[in-house]
PDB file of C-alpha atoms in Angstrom:
ATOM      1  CA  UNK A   1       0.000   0.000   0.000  1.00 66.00           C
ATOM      2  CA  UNK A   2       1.363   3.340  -1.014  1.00 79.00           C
ATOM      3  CA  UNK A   3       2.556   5.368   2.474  1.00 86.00           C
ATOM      4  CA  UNK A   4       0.001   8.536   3.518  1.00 90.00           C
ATOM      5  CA  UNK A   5       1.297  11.441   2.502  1.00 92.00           C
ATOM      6  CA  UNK A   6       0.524  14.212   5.866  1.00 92.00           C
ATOM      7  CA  UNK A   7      -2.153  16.052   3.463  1.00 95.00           C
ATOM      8  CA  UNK A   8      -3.894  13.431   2.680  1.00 96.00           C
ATOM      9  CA  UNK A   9      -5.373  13.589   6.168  1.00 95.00           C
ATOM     10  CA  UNK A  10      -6.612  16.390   5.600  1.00 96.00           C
ATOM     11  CA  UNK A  11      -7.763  15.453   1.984  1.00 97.00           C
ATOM     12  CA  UNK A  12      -9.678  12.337   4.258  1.00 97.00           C
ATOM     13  CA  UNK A  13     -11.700  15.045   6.247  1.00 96.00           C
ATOM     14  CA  UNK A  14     -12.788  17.408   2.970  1.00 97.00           C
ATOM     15  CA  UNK A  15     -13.885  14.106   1.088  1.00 96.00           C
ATOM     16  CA  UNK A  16     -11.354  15.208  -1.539  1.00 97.00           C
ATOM     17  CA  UNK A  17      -9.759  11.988  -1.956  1.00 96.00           C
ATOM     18  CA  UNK A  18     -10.642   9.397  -4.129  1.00 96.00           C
ATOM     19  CA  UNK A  19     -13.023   6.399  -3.248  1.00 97.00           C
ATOM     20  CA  UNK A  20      -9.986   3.912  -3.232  1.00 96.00           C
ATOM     21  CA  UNK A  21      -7.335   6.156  -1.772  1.00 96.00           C
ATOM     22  CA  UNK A  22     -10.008   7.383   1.130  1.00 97.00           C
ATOM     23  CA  UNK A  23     -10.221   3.526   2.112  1.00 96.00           C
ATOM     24  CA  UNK A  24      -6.692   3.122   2.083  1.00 95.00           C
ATOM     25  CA  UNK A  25      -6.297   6.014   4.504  1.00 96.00           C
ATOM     26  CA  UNK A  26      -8.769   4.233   6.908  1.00 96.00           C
ATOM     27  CA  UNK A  27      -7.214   1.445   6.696  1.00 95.00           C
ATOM     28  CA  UNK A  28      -4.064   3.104   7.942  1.00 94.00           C
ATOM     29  CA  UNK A  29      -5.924   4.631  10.555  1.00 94.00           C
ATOM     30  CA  UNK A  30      -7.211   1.514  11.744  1.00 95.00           C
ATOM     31  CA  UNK A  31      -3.570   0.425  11.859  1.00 94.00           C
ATOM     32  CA  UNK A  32      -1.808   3.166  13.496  1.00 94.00           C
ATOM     33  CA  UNK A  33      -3.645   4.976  16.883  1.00 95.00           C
ATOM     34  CA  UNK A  34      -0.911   7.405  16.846  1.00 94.00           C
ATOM     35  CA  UNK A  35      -1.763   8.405  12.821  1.00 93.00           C
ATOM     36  CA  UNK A  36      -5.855   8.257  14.275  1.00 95.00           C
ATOM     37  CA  UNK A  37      -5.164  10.615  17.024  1.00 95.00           C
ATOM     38  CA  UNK A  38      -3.606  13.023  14.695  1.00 94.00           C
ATOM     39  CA  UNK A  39      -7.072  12.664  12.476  1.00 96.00           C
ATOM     40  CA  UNK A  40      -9.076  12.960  15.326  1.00 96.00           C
ATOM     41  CA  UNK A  41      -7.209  16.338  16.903  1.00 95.00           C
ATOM     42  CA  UNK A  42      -7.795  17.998  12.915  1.00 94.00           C
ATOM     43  CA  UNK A  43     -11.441  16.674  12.717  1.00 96.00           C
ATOM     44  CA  UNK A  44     -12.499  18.230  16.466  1.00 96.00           C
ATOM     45  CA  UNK A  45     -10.273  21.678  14.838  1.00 95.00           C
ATOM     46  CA  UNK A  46     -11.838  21.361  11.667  1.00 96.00           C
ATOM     47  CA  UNK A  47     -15.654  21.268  12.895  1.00 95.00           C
ATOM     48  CA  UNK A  48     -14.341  23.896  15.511  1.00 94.00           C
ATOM     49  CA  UNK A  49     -13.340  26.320  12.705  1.00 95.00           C
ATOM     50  CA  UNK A  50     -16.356  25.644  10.385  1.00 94.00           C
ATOM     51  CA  UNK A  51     -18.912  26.715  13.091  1.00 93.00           C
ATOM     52  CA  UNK A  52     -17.342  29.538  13.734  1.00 93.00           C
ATOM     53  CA  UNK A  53     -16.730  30.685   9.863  1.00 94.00           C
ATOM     54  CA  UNK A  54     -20.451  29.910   9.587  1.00 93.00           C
ATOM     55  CA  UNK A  55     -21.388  32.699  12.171  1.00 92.00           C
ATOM     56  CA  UNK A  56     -20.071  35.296   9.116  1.00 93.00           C
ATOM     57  CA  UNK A  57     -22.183  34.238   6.643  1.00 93.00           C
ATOM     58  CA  UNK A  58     -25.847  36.156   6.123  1.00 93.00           C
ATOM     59  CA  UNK A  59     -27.673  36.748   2.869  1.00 93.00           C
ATOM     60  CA  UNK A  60     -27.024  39.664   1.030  1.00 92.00           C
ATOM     61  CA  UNK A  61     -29.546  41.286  -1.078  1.00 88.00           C
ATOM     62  CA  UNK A  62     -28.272  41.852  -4.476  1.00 87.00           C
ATOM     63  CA  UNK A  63     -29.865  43.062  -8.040  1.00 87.00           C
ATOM     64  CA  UNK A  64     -29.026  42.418 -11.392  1.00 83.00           C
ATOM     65  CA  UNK A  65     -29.573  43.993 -14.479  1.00 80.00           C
ATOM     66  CA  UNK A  66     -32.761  43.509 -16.168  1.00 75.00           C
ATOM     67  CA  UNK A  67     -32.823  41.844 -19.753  1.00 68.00           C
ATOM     68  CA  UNK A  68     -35.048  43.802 -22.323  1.00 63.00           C
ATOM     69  CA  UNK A  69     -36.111  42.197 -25.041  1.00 60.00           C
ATOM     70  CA  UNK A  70     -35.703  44.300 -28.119  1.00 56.00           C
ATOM     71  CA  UNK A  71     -36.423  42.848 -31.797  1.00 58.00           C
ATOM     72  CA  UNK A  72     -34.393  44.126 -34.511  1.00 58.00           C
ATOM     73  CA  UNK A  73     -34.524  44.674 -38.208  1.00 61.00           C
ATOM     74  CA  UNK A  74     -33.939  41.317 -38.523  1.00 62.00           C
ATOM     75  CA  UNK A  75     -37.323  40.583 -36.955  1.00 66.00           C
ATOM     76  CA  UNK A  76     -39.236  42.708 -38.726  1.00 66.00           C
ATOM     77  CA  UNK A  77     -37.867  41.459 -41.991  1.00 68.00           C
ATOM     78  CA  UNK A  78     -38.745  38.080 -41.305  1.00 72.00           C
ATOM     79  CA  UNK A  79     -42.583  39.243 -40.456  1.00 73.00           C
ATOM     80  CA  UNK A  80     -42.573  40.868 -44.093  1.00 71.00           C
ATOM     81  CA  UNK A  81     -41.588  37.794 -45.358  1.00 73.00           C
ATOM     82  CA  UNK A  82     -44.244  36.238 -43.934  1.00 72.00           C
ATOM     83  CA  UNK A  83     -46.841  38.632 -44.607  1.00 73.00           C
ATOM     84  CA  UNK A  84     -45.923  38.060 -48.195  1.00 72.00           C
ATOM     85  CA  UNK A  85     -46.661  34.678 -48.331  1.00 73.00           C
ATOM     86  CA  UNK A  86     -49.843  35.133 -46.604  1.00 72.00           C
ATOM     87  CA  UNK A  87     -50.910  37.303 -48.848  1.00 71.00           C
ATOM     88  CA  UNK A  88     -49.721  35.862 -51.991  1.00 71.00           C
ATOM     89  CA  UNK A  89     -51.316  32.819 -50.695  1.00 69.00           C
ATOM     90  CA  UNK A  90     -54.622  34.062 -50.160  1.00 69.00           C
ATOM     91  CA  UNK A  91     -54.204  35.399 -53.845  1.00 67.00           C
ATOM     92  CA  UNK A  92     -53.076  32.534 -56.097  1.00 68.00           C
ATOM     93  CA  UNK A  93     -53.701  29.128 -53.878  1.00 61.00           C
ATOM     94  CA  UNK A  94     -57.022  27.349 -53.210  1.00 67.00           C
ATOM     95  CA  UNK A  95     -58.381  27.801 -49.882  1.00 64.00           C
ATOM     96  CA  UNK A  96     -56.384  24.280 -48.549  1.00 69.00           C
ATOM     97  CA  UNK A  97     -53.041  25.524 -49.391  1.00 72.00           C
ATOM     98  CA  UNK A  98     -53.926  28.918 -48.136  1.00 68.00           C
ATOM     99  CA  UNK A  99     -54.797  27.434 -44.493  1.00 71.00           C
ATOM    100  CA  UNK A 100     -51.159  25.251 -44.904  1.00 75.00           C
ATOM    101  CA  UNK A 101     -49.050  28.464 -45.803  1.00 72.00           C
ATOM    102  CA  UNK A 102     -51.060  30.623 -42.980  1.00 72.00           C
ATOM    103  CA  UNK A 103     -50.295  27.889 -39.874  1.00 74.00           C
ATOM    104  CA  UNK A 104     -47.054  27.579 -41.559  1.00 77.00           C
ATOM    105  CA  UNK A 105     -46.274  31.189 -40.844  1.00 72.00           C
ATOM    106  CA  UNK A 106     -48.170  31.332 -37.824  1.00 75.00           C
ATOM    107  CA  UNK A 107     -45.552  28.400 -36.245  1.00 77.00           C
ATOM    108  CA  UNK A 108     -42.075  30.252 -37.662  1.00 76.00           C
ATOM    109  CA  UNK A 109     -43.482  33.659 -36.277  1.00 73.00           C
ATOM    110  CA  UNK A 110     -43.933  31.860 -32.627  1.00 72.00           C
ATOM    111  CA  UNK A 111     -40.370  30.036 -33.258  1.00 73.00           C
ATOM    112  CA  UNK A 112     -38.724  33.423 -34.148  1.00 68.00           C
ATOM    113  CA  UNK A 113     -40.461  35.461 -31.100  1.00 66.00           C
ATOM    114  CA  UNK A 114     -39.356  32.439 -29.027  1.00 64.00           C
ATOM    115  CA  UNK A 115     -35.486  31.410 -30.308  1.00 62.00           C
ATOM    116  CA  UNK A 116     -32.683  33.501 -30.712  1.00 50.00           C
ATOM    117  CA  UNK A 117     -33.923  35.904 -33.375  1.00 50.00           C
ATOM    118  CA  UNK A 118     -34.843  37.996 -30.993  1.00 50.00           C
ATOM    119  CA  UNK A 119     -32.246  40.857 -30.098  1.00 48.00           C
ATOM    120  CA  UNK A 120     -31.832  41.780 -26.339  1.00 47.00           C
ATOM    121  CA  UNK A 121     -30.290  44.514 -24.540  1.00 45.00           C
ATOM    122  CA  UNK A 122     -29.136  44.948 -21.095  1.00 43.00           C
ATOM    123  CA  UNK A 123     -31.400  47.566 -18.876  1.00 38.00           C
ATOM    124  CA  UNK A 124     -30.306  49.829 -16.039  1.00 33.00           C
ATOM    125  CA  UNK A 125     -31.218  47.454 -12.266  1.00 31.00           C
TER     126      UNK A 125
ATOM    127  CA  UNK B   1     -25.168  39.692 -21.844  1.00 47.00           C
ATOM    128  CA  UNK B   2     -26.704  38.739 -25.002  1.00 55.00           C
ATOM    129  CA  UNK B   3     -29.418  36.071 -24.237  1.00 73.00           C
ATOM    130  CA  UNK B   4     -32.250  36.251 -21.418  1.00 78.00           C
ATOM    131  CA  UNK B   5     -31.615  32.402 -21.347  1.00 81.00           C
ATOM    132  CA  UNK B   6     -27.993  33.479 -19.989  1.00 82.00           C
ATOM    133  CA  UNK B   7     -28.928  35.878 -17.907  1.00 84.00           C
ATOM    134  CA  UNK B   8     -31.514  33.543 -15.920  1.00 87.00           C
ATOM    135  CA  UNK B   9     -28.599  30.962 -16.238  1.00 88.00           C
ATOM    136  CA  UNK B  10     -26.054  33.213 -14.374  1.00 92.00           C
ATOM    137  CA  UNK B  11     -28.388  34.590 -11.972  1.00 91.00           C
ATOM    138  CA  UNK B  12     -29.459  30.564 -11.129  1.00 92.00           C
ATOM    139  CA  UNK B  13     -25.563  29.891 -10.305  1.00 93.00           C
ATOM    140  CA  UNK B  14     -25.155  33.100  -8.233  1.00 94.00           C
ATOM    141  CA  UNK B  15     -28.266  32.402  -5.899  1.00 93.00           C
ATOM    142  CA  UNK B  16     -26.629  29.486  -3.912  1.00 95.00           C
ATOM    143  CA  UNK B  17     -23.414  30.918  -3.330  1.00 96.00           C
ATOM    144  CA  UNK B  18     -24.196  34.819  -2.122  1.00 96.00           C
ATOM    145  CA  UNK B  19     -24.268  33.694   1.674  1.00 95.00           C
ATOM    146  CA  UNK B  20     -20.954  31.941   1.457  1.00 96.00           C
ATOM    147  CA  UNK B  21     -19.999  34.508  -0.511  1.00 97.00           C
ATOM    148  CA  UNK B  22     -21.021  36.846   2.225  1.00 96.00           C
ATOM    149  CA  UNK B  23     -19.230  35.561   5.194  1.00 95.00           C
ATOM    150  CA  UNK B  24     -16.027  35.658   3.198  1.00 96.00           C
ATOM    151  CA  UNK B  25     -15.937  39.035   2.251  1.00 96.00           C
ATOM    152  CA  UNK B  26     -17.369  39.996   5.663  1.00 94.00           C
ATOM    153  CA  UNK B  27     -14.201  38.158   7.054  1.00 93.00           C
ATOM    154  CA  UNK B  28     -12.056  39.999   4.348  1.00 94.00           C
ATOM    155  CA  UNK B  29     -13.385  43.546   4.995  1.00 93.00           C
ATOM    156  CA  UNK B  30     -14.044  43.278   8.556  1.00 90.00           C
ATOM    157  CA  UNK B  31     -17.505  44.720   7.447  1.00 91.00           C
ATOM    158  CA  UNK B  32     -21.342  43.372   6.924  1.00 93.00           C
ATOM    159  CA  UNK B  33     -21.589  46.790   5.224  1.00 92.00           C
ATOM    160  CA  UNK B  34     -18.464  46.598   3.320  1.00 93.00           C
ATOM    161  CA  UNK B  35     -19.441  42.755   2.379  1.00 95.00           C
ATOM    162  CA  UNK B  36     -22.892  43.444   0.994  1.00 95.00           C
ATOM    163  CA  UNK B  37     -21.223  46.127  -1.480  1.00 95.00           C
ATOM    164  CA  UNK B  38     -18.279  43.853  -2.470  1.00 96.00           C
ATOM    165  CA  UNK B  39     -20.791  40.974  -3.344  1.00 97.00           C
ATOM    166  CA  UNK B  40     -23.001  43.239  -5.054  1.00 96.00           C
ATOM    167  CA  UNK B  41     -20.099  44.917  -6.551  1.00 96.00           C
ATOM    168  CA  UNK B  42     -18.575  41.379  -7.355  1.00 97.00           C
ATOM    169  CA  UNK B  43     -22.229  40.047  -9.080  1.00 96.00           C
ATOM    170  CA  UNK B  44     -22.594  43.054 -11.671  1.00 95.00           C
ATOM    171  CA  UNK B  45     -18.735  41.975 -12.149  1.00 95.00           C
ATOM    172  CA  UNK B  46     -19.566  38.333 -13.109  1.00 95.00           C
ATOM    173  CA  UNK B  47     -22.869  39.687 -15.074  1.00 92.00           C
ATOM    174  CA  UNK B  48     -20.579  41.658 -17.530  1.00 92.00           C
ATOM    175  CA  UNK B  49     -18.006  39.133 -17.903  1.00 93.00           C
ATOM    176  CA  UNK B  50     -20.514  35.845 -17.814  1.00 92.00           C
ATOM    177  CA  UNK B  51     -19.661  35.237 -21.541  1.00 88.00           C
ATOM    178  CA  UNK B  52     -16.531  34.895 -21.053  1.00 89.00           C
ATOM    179  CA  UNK B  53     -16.699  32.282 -18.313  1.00 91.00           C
ATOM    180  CA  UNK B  54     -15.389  28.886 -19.611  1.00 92.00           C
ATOM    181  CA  UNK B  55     -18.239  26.503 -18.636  1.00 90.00           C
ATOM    182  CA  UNK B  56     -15.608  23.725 -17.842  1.00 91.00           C
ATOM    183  CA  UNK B  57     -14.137  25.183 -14.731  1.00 91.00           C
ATOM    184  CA  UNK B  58     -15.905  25.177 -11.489  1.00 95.00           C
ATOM    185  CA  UNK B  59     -18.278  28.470 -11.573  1.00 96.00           C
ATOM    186  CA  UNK B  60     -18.398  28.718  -7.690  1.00 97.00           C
ATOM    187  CA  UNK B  61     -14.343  29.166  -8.133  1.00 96.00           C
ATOM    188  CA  UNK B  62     -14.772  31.533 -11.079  1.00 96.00           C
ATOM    189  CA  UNK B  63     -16.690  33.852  -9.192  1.00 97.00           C
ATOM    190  CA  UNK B  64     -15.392  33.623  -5.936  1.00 97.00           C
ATOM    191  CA  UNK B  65     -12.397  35.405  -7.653  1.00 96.00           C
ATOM    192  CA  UNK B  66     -14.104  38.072  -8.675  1.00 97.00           C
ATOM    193  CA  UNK B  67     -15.467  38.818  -4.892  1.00 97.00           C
ATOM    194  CA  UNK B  68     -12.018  38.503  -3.875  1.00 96.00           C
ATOM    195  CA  UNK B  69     -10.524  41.340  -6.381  1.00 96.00           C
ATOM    196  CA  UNK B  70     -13.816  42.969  -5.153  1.00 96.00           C
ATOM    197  CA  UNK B  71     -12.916  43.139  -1.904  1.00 95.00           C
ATOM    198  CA  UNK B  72      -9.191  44.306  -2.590  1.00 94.00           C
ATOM    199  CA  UNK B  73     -10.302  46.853  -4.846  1.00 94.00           C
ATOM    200  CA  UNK B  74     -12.488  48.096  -1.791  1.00 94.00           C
ATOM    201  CA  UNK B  75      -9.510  47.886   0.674  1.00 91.00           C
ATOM    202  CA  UNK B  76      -7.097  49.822  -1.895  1.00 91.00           C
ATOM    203  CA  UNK B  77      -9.894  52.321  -2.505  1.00 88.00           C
ATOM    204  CA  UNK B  78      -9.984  53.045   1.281  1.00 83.00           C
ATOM    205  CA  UNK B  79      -6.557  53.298   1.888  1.00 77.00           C
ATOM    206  CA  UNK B  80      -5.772  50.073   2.566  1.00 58.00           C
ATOM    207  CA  UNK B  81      -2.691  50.091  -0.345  1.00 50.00           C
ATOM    208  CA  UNK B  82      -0.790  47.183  -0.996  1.00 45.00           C
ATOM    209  CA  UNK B  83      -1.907  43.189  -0.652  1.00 44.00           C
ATOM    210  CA  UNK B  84       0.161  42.713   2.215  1.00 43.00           C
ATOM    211  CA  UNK B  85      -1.299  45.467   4.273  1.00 40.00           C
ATOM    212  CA  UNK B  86      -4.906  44.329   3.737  1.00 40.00           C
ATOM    213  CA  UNK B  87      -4.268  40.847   4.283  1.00 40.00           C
ATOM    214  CA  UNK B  88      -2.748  41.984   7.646  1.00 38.00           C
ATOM    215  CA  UNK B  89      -4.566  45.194   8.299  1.00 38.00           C
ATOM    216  CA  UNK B  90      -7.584  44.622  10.195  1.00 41.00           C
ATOM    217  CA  UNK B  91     -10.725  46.157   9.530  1.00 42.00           C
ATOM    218  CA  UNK B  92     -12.091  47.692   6.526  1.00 46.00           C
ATOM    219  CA  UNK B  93     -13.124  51.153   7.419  1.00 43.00           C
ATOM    220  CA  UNK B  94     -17.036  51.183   9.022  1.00 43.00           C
ATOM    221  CA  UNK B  95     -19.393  54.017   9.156  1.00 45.00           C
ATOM    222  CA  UNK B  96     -19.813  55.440  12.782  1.00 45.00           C
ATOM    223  CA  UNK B  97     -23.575  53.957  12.679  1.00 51.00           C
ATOM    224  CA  UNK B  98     -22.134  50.349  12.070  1.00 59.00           C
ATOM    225  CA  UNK B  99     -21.487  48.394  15.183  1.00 61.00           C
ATOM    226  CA  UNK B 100     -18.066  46.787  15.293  1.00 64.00           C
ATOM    227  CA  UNK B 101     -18.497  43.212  14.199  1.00 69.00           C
ATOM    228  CA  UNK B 102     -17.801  40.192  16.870  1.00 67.00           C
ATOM    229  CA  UNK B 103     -18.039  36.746  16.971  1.00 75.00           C
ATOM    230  CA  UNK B 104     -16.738  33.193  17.260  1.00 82.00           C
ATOM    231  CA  UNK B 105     -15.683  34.127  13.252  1.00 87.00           C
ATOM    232  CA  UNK B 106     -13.911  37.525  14.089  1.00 85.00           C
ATOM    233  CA  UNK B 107     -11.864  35.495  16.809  1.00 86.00           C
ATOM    234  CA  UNK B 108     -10.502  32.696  14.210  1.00 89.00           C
ATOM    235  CA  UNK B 109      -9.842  35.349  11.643  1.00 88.00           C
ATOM    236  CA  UNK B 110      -7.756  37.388  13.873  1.00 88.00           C
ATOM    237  CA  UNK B 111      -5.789  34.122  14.017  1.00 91.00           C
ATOM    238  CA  UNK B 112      -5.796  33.890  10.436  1.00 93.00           C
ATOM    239  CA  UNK B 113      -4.028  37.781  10.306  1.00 92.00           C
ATOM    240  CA  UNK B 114      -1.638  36.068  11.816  1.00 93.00           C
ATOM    241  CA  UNK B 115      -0.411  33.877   9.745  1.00 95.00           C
ATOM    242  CA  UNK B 116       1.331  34.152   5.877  1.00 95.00           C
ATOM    243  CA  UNK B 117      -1.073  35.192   2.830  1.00 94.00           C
ATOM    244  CA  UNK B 118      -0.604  32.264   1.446  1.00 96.00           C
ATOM    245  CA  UNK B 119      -2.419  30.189   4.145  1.00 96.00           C
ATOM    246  CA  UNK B 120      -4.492  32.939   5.116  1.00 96.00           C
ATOM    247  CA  UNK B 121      -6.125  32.900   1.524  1.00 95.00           C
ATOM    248  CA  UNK B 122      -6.691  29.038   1.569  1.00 97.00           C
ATOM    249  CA  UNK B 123      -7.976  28.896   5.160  1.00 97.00           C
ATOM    250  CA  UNK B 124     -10.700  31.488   4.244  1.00 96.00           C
ATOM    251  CA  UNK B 125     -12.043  30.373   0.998  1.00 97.00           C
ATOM    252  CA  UNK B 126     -11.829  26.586   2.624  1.00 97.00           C
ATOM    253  CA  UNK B 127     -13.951  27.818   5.743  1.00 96.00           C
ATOM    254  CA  UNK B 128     -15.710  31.058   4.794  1.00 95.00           C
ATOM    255  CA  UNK B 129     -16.535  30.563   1.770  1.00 96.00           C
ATOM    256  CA  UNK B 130     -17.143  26.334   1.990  1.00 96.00           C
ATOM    257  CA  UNK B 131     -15.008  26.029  -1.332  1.00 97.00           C
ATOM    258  CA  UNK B 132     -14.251  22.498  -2.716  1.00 97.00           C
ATOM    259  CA  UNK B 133     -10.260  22.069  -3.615  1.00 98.00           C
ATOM    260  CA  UNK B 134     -10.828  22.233  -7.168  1.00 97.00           C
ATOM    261  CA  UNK B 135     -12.967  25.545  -6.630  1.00 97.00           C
ATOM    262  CA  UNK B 136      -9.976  26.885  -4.343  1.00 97.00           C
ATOM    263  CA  UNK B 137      -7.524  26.202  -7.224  1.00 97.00           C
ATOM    264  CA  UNK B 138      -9.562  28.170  -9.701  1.00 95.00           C
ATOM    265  CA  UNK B 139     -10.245  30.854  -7.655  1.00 96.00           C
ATOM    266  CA  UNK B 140      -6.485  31.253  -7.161  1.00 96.00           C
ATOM    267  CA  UNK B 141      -5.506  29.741 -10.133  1.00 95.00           C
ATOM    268  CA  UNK B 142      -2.668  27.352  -9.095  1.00 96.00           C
ATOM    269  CA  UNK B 143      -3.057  23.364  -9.016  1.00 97.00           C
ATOM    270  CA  UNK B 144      -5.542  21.437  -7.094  1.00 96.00           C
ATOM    271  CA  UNK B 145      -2.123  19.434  -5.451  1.00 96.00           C
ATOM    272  CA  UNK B 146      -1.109  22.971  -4.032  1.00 97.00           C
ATOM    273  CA  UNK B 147      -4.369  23.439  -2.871  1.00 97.00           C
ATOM    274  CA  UNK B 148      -4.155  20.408  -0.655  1.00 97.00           C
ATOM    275  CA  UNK B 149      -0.746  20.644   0.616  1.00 96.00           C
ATOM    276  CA  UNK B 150      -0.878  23.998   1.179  1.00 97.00           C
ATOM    277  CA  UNK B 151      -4.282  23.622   3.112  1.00 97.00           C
ATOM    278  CA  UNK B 152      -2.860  20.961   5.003  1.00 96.00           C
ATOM    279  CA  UNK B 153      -0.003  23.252   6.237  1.00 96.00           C
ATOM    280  CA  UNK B 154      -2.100  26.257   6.901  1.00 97.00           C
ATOM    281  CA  UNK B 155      -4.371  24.083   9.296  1.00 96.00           C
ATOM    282  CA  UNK B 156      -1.014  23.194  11.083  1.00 95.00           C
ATOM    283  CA  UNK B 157       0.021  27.006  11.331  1.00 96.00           C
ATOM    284  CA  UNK B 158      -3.642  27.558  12.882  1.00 95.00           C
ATOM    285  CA  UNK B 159      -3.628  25.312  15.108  1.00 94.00           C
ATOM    286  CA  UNK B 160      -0.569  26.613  16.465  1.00 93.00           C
ATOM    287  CA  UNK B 161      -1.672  29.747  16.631  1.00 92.00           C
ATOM    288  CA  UNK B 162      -4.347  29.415  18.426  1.00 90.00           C
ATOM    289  CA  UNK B 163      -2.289  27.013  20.724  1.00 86.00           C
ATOM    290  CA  UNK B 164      -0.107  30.357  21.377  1.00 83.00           C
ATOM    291  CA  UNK B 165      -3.464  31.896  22.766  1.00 73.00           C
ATOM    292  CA  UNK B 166      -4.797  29.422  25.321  1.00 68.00           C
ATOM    293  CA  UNK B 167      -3.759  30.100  28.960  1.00 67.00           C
TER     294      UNK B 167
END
């Protein structure tokens, strides 16, 4: 069994060390009371110190920026587009194709106001 | 930030961390005052600069560095000047109307002043802010290995500091 190197006792007590390697550890623990000791004396420090860096903490109260959603020429180029096709559908297609063109657009407009096409800008918190 | 999706992605990550966050700058600065403007400070910080973070390191780490700069920016802007006089300095300056701050956590970062900046900087992101290793190494940027042995060493130098102070 590879020796303990001193930090891996400390390692033991973070849970930092690997499944394997922590068991190893233990089992030189079990095999050595003066090595146990030692990781007894840094686990009664260790909880020690972590209750009392726990008495700093409290929740801030912080704000971000808001996100506004702004659409850009982009956007509006794409709802042209669409108009287009409504209207050219309604003009040269019979009423079946019309109704396929129209839910067509209907779904890209939702997909565009939805997906990335939009444009956003950051506003004051 | 580009992308509400982002923004709600950032501000998800932040939400768990701002009361660890909190005690360690309050331990930095010597200040709840101080510490709620260093992590607001250190929030609109990682908000400009979230699309630049690189998803594959730890993000608790990322950030945590950026309330650490935070909080030295804070102790240079009050006079605190170079790193080695706010690591050993004391308090952060408090407005009259601010009690001086107390506790079990003031008495085991006096203790910390004490000792180098090296283990001073480990100890406090191990125990104020409840940073894994491989957060600690990011936030400092230097290898998770240094991280241990250096934490295991600090915890030595503590404990014989505080051995120093019992009658």
């Amino acid at each position: 069994m590879t020796p303990i190197m001193p930090e891996e006792l400390s390692a033991l007590l973070d849970g930092e060390l690997s499944t394997e390697r922590a068991r190893q550890v233990r089992s030189h623990l079990a095999a050595d009371p003066s090595l146990a000791d030692e990781f007894h004396r840094l686990s009664m420090q260790h909880s020690q110190w972590q209750d009392a860096a726990r008495s700093a903490r409290f929740a801030p109260a912080i704000r971000l920026p808001e996100v506004k959603v702004e659409f850009g020429w982009q956007f509006g180029a794409l709802v042209g587009v669409l108009l287009v096709l409504r209207l050219g559908s309604k003009l040269i297609s019979p009423p079946g194709t019309t109704m396929a063109i129209e839910a067509i657009a209907l779904i890209a407009l939702l997909i565009v106001v939805t997906a990335k096409g939009a444009h956003q800008a950051e506003g004051g918190a | 930030m580009r992308s509400s999706r982002r923004a709600d992605a950032y501000a998800r990550a932040l939400r768990p961390l701002l009361g660890d966050a909190a005690g360690y700058a309050r331990a930095i600065l010597r200040s709840r005052h101080g510490a709620e403007d260093a992590i607001q400070q250190a929030a609109l910080r990682g908000w400009e600069r979230f699309d630049s973070y690189d998803e594959t390191r730890p993000f608790k780490g990322w950030w945590f560095a950026i309330v650490r700069n935070c909080c030295i920016d804070m102790l240079r802007q009050a006079g605190r000047g170079a790193p080695q006089d706010w690591a050993g300095a004391g308090a952060f300056d408090q407005s009259s109307s601010e009690p001086e701050e107390s506790g079990d956590w003031k008495a085991l970062d006096d203790a910390l002043l004490r000792l180098s900046d090296a283990h001073r900087e480990v100890l406090r992101l191990k125990y104020f802010g409840a940073l894994s290793y491989e957060e600690i190494a990011a936030a400092l940027h230097i290898p998770r290995g240094t991280v241990m042995s250096r934490l295991h060493l600090a915890r030595k130098a503590l404990a014989a500091e505080l051995e120093k102070e019992e009658p």
